Amino acid sequence: MPDAYWALRQHKQPVAIIGAGVAGLTAARLLSPRIPTVLYDAAASVGGRLATRRCDGHAFDHGAQFFKPRHPRFAAEVRRLVDQGVVAPWIARFAEFRGGTIASRRQWTSESAHYVGIGGMGALAASWATGLDLRLSRRVTGLRSALDGTWLTLDSDGEQGPFGLVILALPAPGAHALLPADCPLRSVTARARMKSCYALMLGLDGDLDLGFDAALVKDAPLSWISVTGSRPGHQGPSGIVALAANAWADANRDRPPADIQAALLAALSDLCERPFHASVTTLHHWPSANSDPVRADGPQIDPDHRIALCGDWLRQGRVEAAFLSGAQIADTIIAAMVTKG
């Protein structure tokens, strides 16, 4: 293990992070003040599932719906973001559907701590990305370990490197595909069982009142419904985001997108007991939306290949879990550099 950290400290080799979701952004923010850190992502914007899609004047948070701080470290970060006007509590009328009907209701308050990005979850990702060395729209297709460090192969720019350490802040299948055949971290990524999700987004022309602002759905093709206009700082006309249940999404993922969209719209209409006439209708597939946590012990680092893993799938499928995973790997690297220096 010392060799990789020695290269980072003595030779000033940079760290490469692949994946600009919550885990990758957190690791980059903690590492970049101490060592050059480059963050790559195949998408054109940061955030991963902290996603806000804008379409014909409508805005949809179609990934992570909210986050709740439980761990003291994440709670401190959320307080900082609140003070900066980046996030706020979602004061929502919450309902729970069971068997096709509303079984319970309650009011979320500022004390119940369901936070969202003001104006969209993308605002949170954008805040965390400020000042980082970002290489967006750059898909990493391979890793190569050499005596001078680890090299990245990009689909558009050839090889880049050498890096003293490469952190894969990706869903388990993406990380597994990049790991060398003899890397021991493959046993960790192979244990993960990712679950998919579809997000149905409806943009409406007028105001909307379903009697609730957010709803958890049990025993149905849908698992979640939210009204966009109820979210703090929402701009534009109101709309709906409806998320498919993971089991339903996995069972139907081979169907044409048009069939998926029609099935989810029908399920939404049945639950809400009304038809929806939308000016905007769009669908997004998240192939790795959630997982049962692998719960691997300790930080996942292969010093021989100079590769590390982080991500919510290692802990629990939440924004907080992704944040803590990125922080743990950064803390480990920083502590080792200091100890070995």
XYZ file of C-alpha atoms in Angstrom:
341
model
C 0.000 0.000 0.000
C 2.713 2.607 0.665
C 3.931 2.687 -2.956
C 0.851 4.410 -4.359
C 0.728 6.975 -1.570
C 4.474 7.594 -1.854
C 3.996 8.395 -5.534
C 1.177 10.779 -4.683
C 3.214 12.641 -2.077
C 6.756 12.567 -3.433
C 6.150 12.692 -7.167
C 3.018 14.855 -7.036
C 1.174 12.437 -9.274
C -2.470 13.476 -9.565
C -5.519 11.467 -8.588
C -8.127 10.636 -11.226
C -11.745 10.154 -10.164
C -14.112 8.522 -12.632
C -17.712 9.448 -11.938
C -18.994 12.889 -10.925
C -21.900 11.791 -8.787
C -22.137 12.503 -5.084
C -19.333 10.107 -4.080
C -16.931 11.336 -6.758
C -17.662 15.005 -6.083
C -17.158 14.518 -2.339
C -13.842 12.724 -2.780
C -12.645 15.371 -5.232
C -13.605 18.255 -2.941
C -11.649 16.762 -0.047
C -8.589 15.717 -2.058
C -8.147 18.652 -4.428
C -6.839 21.147 -1.813
C -4.015 18.697 -1.007
C -3.183 17.018 -4.312
C -4.056 17.632 -7.982
C -7.325 15.831 -8.674
C -9.046 15.376 -12.039
C -12.707 14.356 -12.202
C -14.013 12.575 -15.309
C -17.601 11.818 -16.265
C -19.223 10.525 -19.425
C -22.192 12.865 -18.953
C -22.271 16.506 -19.961
C -23.084 17.619 -16.409
C -22.198 16.600 -12.866
C -24.384 15.000 -10.243
C -25.368 11.549 -11.453
C -28.737 10.879 -9.830
C -28.770 14.424 -8.423
C -30.395 15.221 -11.732
C -32.696 18.007 -12.875
C -34.059 17.665 -16.404
C -35.372 20.784 -18.136
C -37.732 20.412 -21.065
C -39.923 23.077 -22.723
C -39.950 25.278 -19.627
C -40.555 22.402 -17.206
C -38.065 21.190 -14.595
C -38.062 17.662 -13.209
C -35.941 16.204 -10.409
C -36.075 12.694 -11.839
C -33.354 10.980 -9.802
C -32.850 11.355 -6.055
C -36.025 12.867 -4.636
C -34.709 14.158 -1.306
C -32.071 13.407 1.312
C -32.112 13.138 5.086
C -28.995 13.820 7.175
C -28.433 11.166 9.812
C -24.647 11.012 10.202
C -23.086 13.998 12.032
C -20.612 14.670 9.221
C -23.297 14.819 6.552
C -25.558 16.835 8.843
C -22.810 19.443 9.208
C -22.456 19.629 5.428
C -26.209 20.046 5.005
C -26.216 22.903 7.522
C -23.473 24.597 5.491
C -25.518 24.186 2.312
C -28.629 25.579 4.007
C -26.659 28.633 5.167
C -25.458 29.154 1.575
C -28.989 28.939 0.188
C -28.286 25.788 -1.824
C -30.725 23.388 -0.128
C -33.869 23.713 1.962
C -36.410 21.451 3.687
C -39.247 20.249 1.489
C -42.445 21.131 3.373
C -44.608 18.550 1.648
C -47.966 16.949 2.221
C -46.931 13.297 2.274
C -49.131 10.285 1.568
C -48.565 6.534 1.487
C -50.469 4.304 -0.920
C -51.185 0.675 -0.083
C -53.382 -1.576 -2.159
C -54.179 1.263 -4.542
C -55.558 3.669 -1.943
C -54.075 6.216 0.459
C -53.448 4.448 3.760
C -51.858 7.331 5.684
C -50.988 10.997 5.462
C -48.672 13.337 7.311
C -47.149 16.772 6.925
C -43.420 17.093 6.437
C -41.972 20.014 8.383
C -38.641 21.773 8.615
C -37.861 19.518 11.579
C -38.529 16.310 9.622
C -35.454 17.094 7.501
C -36.413 16.045 3.980
C -34.002 18.290 2.058
C -33.832 19.134 -1.639
C -31.794 21.463 -3.795
C -33.405 24.880 -4.178
C -34.607 25.123 -7.763
C -33.589 21.530 -8.445
C -31.331 18.778 -7.144
C -28.804 19.785 -9.774
C -28.115 22.927 -7.704
C -26.568 20.755 -5.002
C -24.263 19.004 -7.472
C -23.289 22.308 -9.079
C -22.353 23.744 -5.684
C -20.151 20.759 -4.854
C -18.488 20.937 -8.275
C -17.387 24.552 -7.931
C -13.629 24.926 -8.398
C -12.959 21.302 -9.363
C -10.962 20.196 -12.417
C -13.816 18.639 -14.403
C -13.511 16.682 -17.637
C -17.120 16.167 -18.698
C -18.375 14.241 -21.739
C -15.301 12.038 -21.328
C -16.031 8.318 -21.205
C -13.258 6.197 -19.694
C -13.124 2.855 -21.497
C -10.085 1.224 -19.871
C -7.392 1.314 -17.200
C -3.762 0.277 -17.612
C -1.364 -0.180 -14.712
C 2.299 0.586 -15.395
C 5.448 1.201 -13.386
C 4.939 4.954 -13.595
C 1.286 4.865 -12.495
C -2.195 4.064 -13.773
C -3.319 5.275 -17.193
C -6.827 5.962 -18.454
C -8.081 5.191 -21.929
C -10.763 7.617 -23.087
C -13.091 7.057 -26.009
C -12.239 10.450 -27.499
C -8.814 11.489 -26.183
C -6.712 8.330 -26.130
C -4.639 7.652 -23.011
C -4.230 10.109 -20.146
C -1.940 9.772 -17.149
C -0.023 8.622 -15.319
C -2.075 8.906 -12.136
C -0.877 7.944 -8.692
C -4.350 6.624 -7.891
C -7.618 6.145 -9.799
C -10.875 6.231 -7.836
C -13.842 4.544 -9.490
C -16.889 6.436 -8.197
C -19.235 4.470 -10.439
C -22.110 2.024 -10.017
C -20.767 -1.480 -9.476
C -21.275 -2.735 -13.075
C -19.373 0.232 -14.531
C -16.543 -0.172 -12.048
C -16.389 -3.928 -12.625
C -16.036 -3.438 -16.378
C -12.987 -1.179 -15.891
C -11.126 -3.188 -13.261
C -8.164 -5.282 -14.494
C -8.800 -9.021 -14.554
C -6.375 -9.654 -11.682
C -7.621 -6.807 -9.462
C -8.938 -8.097 -6.097
C -11.592 -5.361 -6.061
C -13.491 -7.331 -8.706
C -14.757 -9.637 -5.960
C -16.400 -6.606 -4.333
C -18.062 -5.242 -7.474
C -19.209 -8.743 -8.457
C -21.245 -9.030 -5.229
C -23.365 -5.991 -6.011
C -26.844 -6.523 -7.419
C -27.993 -3.265 -8.953
C -31.684 -2.475 -9.409
C -33.059 -0.336 -12.203
C -35.749 2.349 -12.238
C -37.788 4.315 -14.755
C -38.725 7.948 -14.175
C -41.884 9.173 -15.891
C -42.049 12.963 -16.201
C -45.234 14.845 -17.048
C -45.312 18.581 -17.703
C -48.735 20.149 -17.144
C -50.085 23.509 -18.302
C -52.112 24.406 -15.244
C -51.944 24.121 -11.476
C -52.203 20.673 -9.966
C -53.534 19.479 -6.626
C -53.581 15.739 -6.078
C -54.254 16.143 -2.370
C -50.583 15.389 -1.686
C -47.191 16.694 -2.785
C -45.185 13.493 -2.389
C -46.295 9.901 -2.077
C -44.695 6.551 -1.371
C -46.447 3.729 -3.238
C -46.496 0.100 -2.131
C -47.451 -2.991 -4.163
C -47.764 -1.271 -7.535
C -45.731 -0.645 -10.694
C -44.938 2.776 -9.207
C -42.974 3.388 -6.031
C -43.047 7.200 -5.820
C -45.036 10.217 -7.018
C -44.098 13.855 -6.533
C -45.581 17.159 -7.657
C -42.790 19.364 -8.971
C -44.382 22.677 -8.046
C -44.277 21.825 -4.336
C -40.462 21.680 -4.215
C -38.532 24.693 -2.845
C -37.552 27.192 -5.511
C -39.305 25.344 -8.327
C -39.531 27.448 -11.471
C -41.913 26.946 -14.343
C -45.248 25.147 -14.665
C -46.122 22.285 -12.394
C -45.682 18.664 -13.283
C -45.314 15.151 -11.948
C -42.401 12.783 -11.481
C -43.438 9.154 -11.054
C -40.795 6.514 -10.317
C -41.236 2.849 -11.109
C -40.737 0.224 -8.438
C -37.328 -1.423 -8.786
C -38.766 -4.938 -9.138
C -41.222 -3.810 -11.813
C -38.495 -1.931 -13.700
C -36.192 -4.953 -13.658
C -38.954 -7.263 -14.851
C -39.945 -4.941 -17.711
C -36.618 -3.468 -18.801
C -36.651 -5.339 -22.145
C -39.950 -3.766 -23.229
C -39.903 -0.834 -25.683
C -39.708 2.569 -23.961
C -43.087 3.572 -25.411
C -44.706 0.575 -23.704
C -42.981 1.379 -20.416
C -44.168 4.978 -20.611
C -47.742 3.958 -21.379
C -47.818 1.396 -18.559
C -46.501 3.855 -15.968
C -48.905 6.562 -17.113
C -51.802 4.121 -16.764
C -50.622 3.126 -13.281
C -50.379 6.798 -12.282
C -53.877 7.543 -13.603
C -55.303 4.553 -11.739
C -53.734 5.585 -8.443
C -54.775 9.224 -8.723
C -58.188 8.307 -10.190
C -57.895 10.817 -12.998
C -56.491 11.096 -16.516
C -53.453 13.269 -17.159
C -53.198 15.428 -20.264
C -49.593 16.515 -20.365
C -47.930 19.016 -22.670
C -44.597 17.273 -21.989
C -44.187 13.535 -21.465
C -40.746 11.985 -21.212
C -39.132 8.890 -19.728
C -35.699 8.205 -18.286
C -34.177 4.827 -17.466
C -31.747 4.505 -14.552
C -30.075 1.091 -15.064
C -28.272 1.294 -11.697
C -30.680 3.227 -9.532
C -30.366 1.254 -6.319
C -28.866 -1.864 -4.783
C -28.709 -3.929 -1.673
C -25.549 -2.653 0.047
C -22.435 -4.781 -0.352
C -21.221 -3.546 3.052
C -17.574 -4.257 2.327
C -15.392 -3.703 5.378
C -13.210 -0.602 5.307
C -12.040 1.517 2.362
C -11.722 -0.421 -0.885
C -8.210 0.205 -2.278
C -5.961 -1.996 -4.419
C -2.463 -0.509 -3.929
C -0.830 -2.720 -6.550
C -3.039 -1.411 -9.362
C -3.460 2.007 -7.683
C -7.254 1.786 -7.896
C -9.939 2.506 -5.294
C -13.737 2.212 -5.153
C -16.432 4.418 -3.653
C -20.169 4.790 -4.081
C -23.486 4.446 -2.297
C -23.800 0.793 -3.389
C -21.010 -0.057 -0.927
C -23.078 1.251 1.979
C -26.747 2.032 1.282
C -28.554 3.576 -1.655
C -28.858 7.111 -0.327
C -27.313 10.511 -0.996
C -25.793 10.436 2.487
C -24.250 7.007 1.850
C -22.611 8.250 -1.356
C -21.266 11.323 0.471
C -19.814 9.240 3.307
C -18.278 6.720 0.902
C -16.495 9.476 -1.022
C -15.366 11.078 2.235
C -14.037 7.777 3.593
C -11.829 7.073 0.587
C -10.492 10.656 0.603
C -9.796 10.514 4.346
C -7.918 7.227 3.914
C -5.717 8.617 1.145
C -4.956 11.831 3.026
C -4.146 10.002 6.258
C -1.855 7.529 4.492
C 0.006 10.315 2.676
C 0.620 12.107 5.961
C 1.660 8.915 7.761
C 4.018 7.790 4.999
C 5.397 11.237 4.360
